[in-house]
Short mmCIF file of C-alpha atoms in Angstrom, two decimals:
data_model
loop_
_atom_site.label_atom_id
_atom_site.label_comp_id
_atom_site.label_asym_id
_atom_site.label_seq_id
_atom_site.Cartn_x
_atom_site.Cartn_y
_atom_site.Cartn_z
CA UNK A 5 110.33 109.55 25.35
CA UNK A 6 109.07 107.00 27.42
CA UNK A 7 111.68 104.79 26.96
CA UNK A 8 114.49 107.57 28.08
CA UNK A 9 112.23 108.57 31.42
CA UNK A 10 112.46 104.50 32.40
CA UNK A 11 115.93 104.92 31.66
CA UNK A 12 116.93 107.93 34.03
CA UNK A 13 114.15 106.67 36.51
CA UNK A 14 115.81 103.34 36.93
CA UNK A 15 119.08 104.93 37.17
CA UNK A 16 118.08 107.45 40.24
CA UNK A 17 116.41 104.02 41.84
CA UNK A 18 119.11 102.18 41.59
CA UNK A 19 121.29 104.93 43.77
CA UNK A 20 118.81 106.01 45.50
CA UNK A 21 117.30 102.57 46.75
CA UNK A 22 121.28 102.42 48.80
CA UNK A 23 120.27 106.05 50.30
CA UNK A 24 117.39 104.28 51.77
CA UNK A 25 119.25 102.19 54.04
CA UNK A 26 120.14 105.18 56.00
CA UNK A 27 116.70 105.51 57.49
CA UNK A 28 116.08 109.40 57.31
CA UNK A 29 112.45 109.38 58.43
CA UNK A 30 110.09 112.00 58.97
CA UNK A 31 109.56 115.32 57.41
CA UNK A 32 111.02 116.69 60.50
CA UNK A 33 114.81 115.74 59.71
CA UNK A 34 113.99 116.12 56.77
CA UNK A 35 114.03 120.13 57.31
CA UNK A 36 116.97 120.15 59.08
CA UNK A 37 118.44 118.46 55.73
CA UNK A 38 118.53 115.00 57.12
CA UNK A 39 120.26 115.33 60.19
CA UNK A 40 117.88 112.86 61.81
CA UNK A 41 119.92 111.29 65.08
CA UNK A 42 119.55 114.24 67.31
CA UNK A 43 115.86 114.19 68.13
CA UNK A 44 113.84 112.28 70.12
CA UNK A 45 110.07 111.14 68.94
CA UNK A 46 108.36 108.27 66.64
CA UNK A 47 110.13 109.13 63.72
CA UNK A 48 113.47 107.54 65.69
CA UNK A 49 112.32 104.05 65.35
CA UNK A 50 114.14 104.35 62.11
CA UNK A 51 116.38 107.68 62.56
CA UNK A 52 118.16 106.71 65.96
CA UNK A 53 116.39 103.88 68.15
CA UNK A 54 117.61 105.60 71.15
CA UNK A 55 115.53 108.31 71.04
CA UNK A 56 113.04 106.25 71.65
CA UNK A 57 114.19 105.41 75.44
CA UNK A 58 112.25 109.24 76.14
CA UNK A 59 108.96 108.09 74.95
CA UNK A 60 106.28 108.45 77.57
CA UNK A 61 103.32 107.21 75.58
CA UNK A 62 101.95 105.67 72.67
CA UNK A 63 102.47 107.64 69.51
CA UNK A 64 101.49 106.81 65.47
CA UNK A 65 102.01 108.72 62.41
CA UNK A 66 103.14 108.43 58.66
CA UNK A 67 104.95 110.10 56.11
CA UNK A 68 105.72 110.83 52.39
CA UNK A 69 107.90 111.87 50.02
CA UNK A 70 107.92 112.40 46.77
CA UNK A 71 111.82 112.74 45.55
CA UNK A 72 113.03 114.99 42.77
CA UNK A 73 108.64 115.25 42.28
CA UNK A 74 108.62 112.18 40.25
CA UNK A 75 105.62 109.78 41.64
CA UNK A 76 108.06 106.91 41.09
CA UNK A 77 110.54 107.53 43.39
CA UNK A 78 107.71 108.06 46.32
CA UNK A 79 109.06 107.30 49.91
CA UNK A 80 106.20 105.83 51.65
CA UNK A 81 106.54 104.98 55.89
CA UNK A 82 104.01 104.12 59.07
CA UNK A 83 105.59 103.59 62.12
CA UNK A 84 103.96 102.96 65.77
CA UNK A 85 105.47 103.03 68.95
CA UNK A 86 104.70 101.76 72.61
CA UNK A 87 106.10 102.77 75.72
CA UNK A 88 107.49 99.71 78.22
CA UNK A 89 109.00 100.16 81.52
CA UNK A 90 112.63 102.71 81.07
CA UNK A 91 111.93 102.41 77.00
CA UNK A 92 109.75 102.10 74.31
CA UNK A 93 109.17 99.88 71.37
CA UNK A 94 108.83 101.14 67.83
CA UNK A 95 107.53 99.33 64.66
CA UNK A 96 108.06 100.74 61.20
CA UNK A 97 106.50 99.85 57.36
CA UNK A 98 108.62 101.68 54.59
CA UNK A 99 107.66 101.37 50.79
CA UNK A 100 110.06 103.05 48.14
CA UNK A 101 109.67 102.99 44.47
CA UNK A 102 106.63 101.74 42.16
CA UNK A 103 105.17 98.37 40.76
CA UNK A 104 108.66 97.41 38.63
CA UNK A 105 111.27 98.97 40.98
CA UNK A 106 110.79 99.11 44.85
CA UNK A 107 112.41 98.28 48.15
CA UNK A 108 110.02 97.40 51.26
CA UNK A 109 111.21 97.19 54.42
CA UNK A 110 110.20 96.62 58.05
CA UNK A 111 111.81 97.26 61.19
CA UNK A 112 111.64 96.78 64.87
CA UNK A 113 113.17 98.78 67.25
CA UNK A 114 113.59 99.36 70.67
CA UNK A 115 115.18 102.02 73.11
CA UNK A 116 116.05 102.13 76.83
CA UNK A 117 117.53 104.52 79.28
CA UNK A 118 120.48 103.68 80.73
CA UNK A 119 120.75 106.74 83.54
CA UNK A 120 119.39 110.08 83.19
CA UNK A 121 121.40 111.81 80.83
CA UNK A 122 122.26 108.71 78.44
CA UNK A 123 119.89 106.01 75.95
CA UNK A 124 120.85 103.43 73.69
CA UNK A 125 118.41 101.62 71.10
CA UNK A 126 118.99 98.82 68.40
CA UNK A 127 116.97 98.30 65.02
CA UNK A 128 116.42 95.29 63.12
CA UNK A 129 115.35 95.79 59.68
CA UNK A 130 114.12 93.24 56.55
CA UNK A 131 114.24 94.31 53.13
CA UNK A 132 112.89 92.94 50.16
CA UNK A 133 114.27 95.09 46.81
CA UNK A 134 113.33 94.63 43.35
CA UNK A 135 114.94 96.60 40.35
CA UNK A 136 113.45 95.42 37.17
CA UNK A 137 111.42 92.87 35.48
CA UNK A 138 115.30 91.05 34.23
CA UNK A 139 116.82 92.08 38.07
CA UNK A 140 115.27 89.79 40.14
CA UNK A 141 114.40 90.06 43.94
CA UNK A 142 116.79 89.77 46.81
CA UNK A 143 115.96 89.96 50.73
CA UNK A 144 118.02 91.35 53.35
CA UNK A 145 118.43 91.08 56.91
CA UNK A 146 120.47 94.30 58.76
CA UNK A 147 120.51 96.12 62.41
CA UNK A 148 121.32 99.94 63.88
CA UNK A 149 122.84 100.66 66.95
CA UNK A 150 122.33 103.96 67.95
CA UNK A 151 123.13 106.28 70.96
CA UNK A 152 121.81 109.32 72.86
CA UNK A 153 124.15 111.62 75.63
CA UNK A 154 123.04 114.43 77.12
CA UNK A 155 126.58 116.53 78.05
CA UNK A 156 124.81 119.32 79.70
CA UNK A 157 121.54 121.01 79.85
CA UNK A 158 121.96 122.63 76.37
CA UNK A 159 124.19 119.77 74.45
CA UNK A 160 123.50 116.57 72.99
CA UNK A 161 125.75 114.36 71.55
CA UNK A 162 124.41 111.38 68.83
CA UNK A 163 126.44 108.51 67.13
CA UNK A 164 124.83 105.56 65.14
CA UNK A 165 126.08 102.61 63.18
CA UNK A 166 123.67 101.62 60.52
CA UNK A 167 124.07 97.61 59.20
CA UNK A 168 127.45 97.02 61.06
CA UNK A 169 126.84 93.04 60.01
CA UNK A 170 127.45 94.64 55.99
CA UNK A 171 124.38 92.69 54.66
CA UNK A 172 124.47 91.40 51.40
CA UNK A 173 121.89 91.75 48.46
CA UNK A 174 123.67 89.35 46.08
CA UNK A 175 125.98 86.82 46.40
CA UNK A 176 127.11 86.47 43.53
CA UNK A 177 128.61 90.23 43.18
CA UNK A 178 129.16 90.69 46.27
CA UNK A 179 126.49 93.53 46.62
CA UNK A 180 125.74 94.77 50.04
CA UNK A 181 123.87 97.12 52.00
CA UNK A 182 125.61 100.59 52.73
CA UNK A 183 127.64 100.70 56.29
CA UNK A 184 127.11 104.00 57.81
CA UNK A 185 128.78 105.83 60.70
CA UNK A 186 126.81 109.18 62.10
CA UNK A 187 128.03 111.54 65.00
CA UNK A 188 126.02 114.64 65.52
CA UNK A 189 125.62 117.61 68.11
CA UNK A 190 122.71 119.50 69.10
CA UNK A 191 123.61 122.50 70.40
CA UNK A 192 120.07 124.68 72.09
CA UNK A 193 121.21 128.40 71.97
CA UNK A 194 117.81 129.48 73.75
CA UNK A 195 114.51 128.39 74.26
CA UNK A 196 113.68 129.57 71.09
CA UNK A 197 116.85 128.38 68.66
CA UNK A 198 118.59 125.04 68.08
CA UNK A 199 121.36 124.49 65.58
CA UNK A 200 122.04 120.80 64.65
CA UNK A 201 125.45 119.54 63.13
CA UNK A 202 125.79 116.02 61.83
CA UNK A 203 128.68 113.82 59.77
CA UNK A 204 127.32 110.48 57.95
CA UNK A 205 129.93 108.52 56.96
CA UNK A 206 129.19 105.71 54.33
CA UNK A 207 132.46 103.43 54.57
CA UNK A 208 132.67 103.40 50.54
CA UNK A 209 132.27 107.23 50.42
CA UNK A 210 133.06 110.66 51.22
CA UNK A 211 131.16 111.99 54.09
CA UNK A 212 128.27 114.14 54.42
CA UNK A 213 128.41 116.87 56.70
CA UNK A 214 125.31 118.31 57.86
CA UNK A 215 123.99 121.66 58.99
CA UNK A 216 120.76 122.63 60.28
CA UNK A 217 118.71 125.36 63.08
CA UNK A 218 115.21 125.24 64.24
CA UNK A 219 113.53 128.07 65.33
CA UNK A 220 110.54 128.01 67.67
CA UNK A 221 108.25 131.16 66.49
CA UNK A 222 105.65 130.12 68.93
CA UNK A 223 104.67 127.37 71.15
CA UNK A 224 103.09 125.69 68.26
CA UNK A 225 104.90 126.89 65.29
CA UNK A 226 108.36 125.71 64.69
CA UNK A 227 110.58 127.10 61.38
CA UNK A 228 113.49 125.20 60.00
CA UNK A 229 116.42 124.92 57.67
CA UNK A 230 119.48 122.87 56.63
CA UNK A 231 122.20 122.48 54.22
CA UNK A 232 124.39 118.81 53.22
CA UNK A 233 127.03 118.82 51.40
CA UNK A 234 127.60 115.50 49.87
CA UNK A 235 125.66 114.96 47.36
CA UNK A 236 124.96 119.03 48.01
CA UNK A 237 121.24 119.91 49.18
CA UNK A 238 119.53 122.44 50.99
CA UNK A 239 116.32 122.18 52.86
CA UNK A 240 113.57 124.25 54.62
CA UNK A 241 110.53 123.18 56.57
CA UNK A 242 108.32 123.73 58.79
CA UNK A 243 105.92 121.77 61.88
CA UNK A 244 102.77 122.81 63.67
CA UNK A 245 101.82 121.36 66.81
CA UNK A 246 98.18 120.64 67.66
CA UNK A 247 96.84 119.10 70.29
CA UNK A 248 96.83 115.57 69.86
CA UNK A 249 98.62 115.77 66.64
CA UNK A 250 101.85 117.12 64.96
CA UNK A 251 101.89 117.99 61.17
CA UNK A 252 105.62 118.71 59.93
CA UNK A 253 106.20 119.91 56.32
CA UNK A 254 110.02 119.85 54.62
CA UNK A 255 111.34 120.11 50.74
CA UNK A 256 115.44 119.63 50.17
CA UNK A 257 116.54 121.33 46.67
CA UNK A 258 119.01 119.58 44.39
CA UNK A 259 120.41 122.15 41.74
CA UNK A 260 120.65 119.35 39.25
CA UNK A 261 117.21 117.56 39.98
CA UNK A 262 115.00 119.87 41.92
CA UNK A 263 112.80 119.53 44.85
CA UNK A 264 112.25 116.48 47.02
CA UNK A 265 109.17 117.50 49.38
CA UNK A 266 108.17 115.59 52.13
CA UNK A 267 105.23 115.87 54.55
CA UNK A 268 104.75 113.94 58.11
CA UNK A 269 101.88 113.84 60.41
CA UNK A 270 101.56 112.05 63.65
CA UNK A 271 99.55 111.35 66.64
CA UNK A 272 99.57 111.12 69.74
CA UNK A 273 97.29 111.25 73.32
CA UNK A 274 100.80 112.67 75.09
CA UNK A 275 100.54 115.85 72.87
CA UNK A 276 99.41 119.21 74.19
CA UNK A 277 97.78 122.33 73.29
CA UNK A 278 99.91 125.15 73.84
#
């Protein structure tokens, strides 16, 4: 029995570990079923480092995950982020997996306006993964580039390249970090409702298109939900705002393996009470 739970855990880690190098961070996205380059807070150190250029003041918080509720395949992540002059700096610590299978990875980011209605940001990540007493260890090196343009008061347009440099975790198979192209709109209907659309596009694989609305209820209660379609998940969440900090709760559902939740908190002296 044991033996067969290694078995199926090491095969979810093994595909799963690649899904990390997308970044999604942050309960958050996670509601709106992972389309994470549209917003604009801590969690984009890793999501899209140029929604960091908006960042006014310092802001902390962490986050985790536990996917498909197996304890093993636990998505741990800190990140901290300072404000500089017409950007901010962000600094993230990211632990997935257990003792015998587990990627770690840092990153250091950093995003800047570049006129009022546009931000860019770049992300450069190390990873150290480890599948396996037999496996071995190998270390990577990668970078994001992401963008931010506002088109008009209520439209946002997003677009990030995740390891354009096609890092490689083995030389001798050739094995390499997933290449990633994501465009996404944000579209605010009315004070009250955003709807978020996304397409991920891993360069080996079909894409992902992505779905999502938020709905303010009140100044400090915020409701949302999301559906992906490749691999085919469907999310709901939900974040409170107060004061000083922000608590965000999310869960996808997998038909096949169940639900992933995810909860987020984060801090910050620039947060208000409604």
């Amino acid at each position: 029995m044991k033996k067969g739970l290694l078995i199926v855990i090491t095969t979810l880690f093994a595909s799963l570990i690649q899904a990390q190098n997308e970044g999604i961070t942050g309960a958050l996205a996670y509601g709106l079923a992972g389309t994470s380059s549209l917003t604009s807070d801590l969690w984009s150190t890793n999501n899209n480092p140029a929604g960091l250029a908006s960042l006014k003041k310092w802001q902390t918080g962490i986050s985790y995950e536990n996917q498909f509720l197996l304890s093993e395949l636990s998505n741990k992540t800190a990140v901290i982020t300072a404000p500089v002059a017409n950007g901010s700096f962000g600094f993230s610590v990211n632990q997935f997996g257990y003792s015998s299978l587990n990627e770690n990875r840092i990153g250091l980011s950093y995003g800047q306006q570049l006129g009022k209605k546009f931000a860019m940001g770049i992300q450069l990540n190390y990873s150290s993964t480890r599948i396996g007493d037999g496996y071995g260890q190998t270390n990577a090196f990668s970078g994001n580039i992401g963008i931010l343009a506002l088109i008009n008061d209520e439209l946002t347009l997003s677009a990030v390249v995740i390891n354009p440099n096609r890092a490689k975790l083995a030389e001798f198979t050739d094995e390499r970090l997933p290449t990633l192209l994501k465009l996404g709109l944000k579209y605010d209907f009315s004070k009250k409702v955003t709807v978020f659309t996304e397409v991920a596009k891993d360069i080996d694989f079909d894409a992902n298109v992505r779905v999502a609305v938020e709905y303010k209820a009140i100044d400090l209660l915020y409701f949302r939900a999301g559906y992906a379609t490749n691999p085919a998940l469907s999310s709901f969440g939900f974040g409170l705002n107060l004061d000083q900090f922000k608590l965000d709760f999310a869960s996808g559902f997998d038909s096949n393996l169940g639900f992933s939740p995810q909860v987020s908190l984060s801090y910050s002296p620039s947060f208000k009470a409604p």
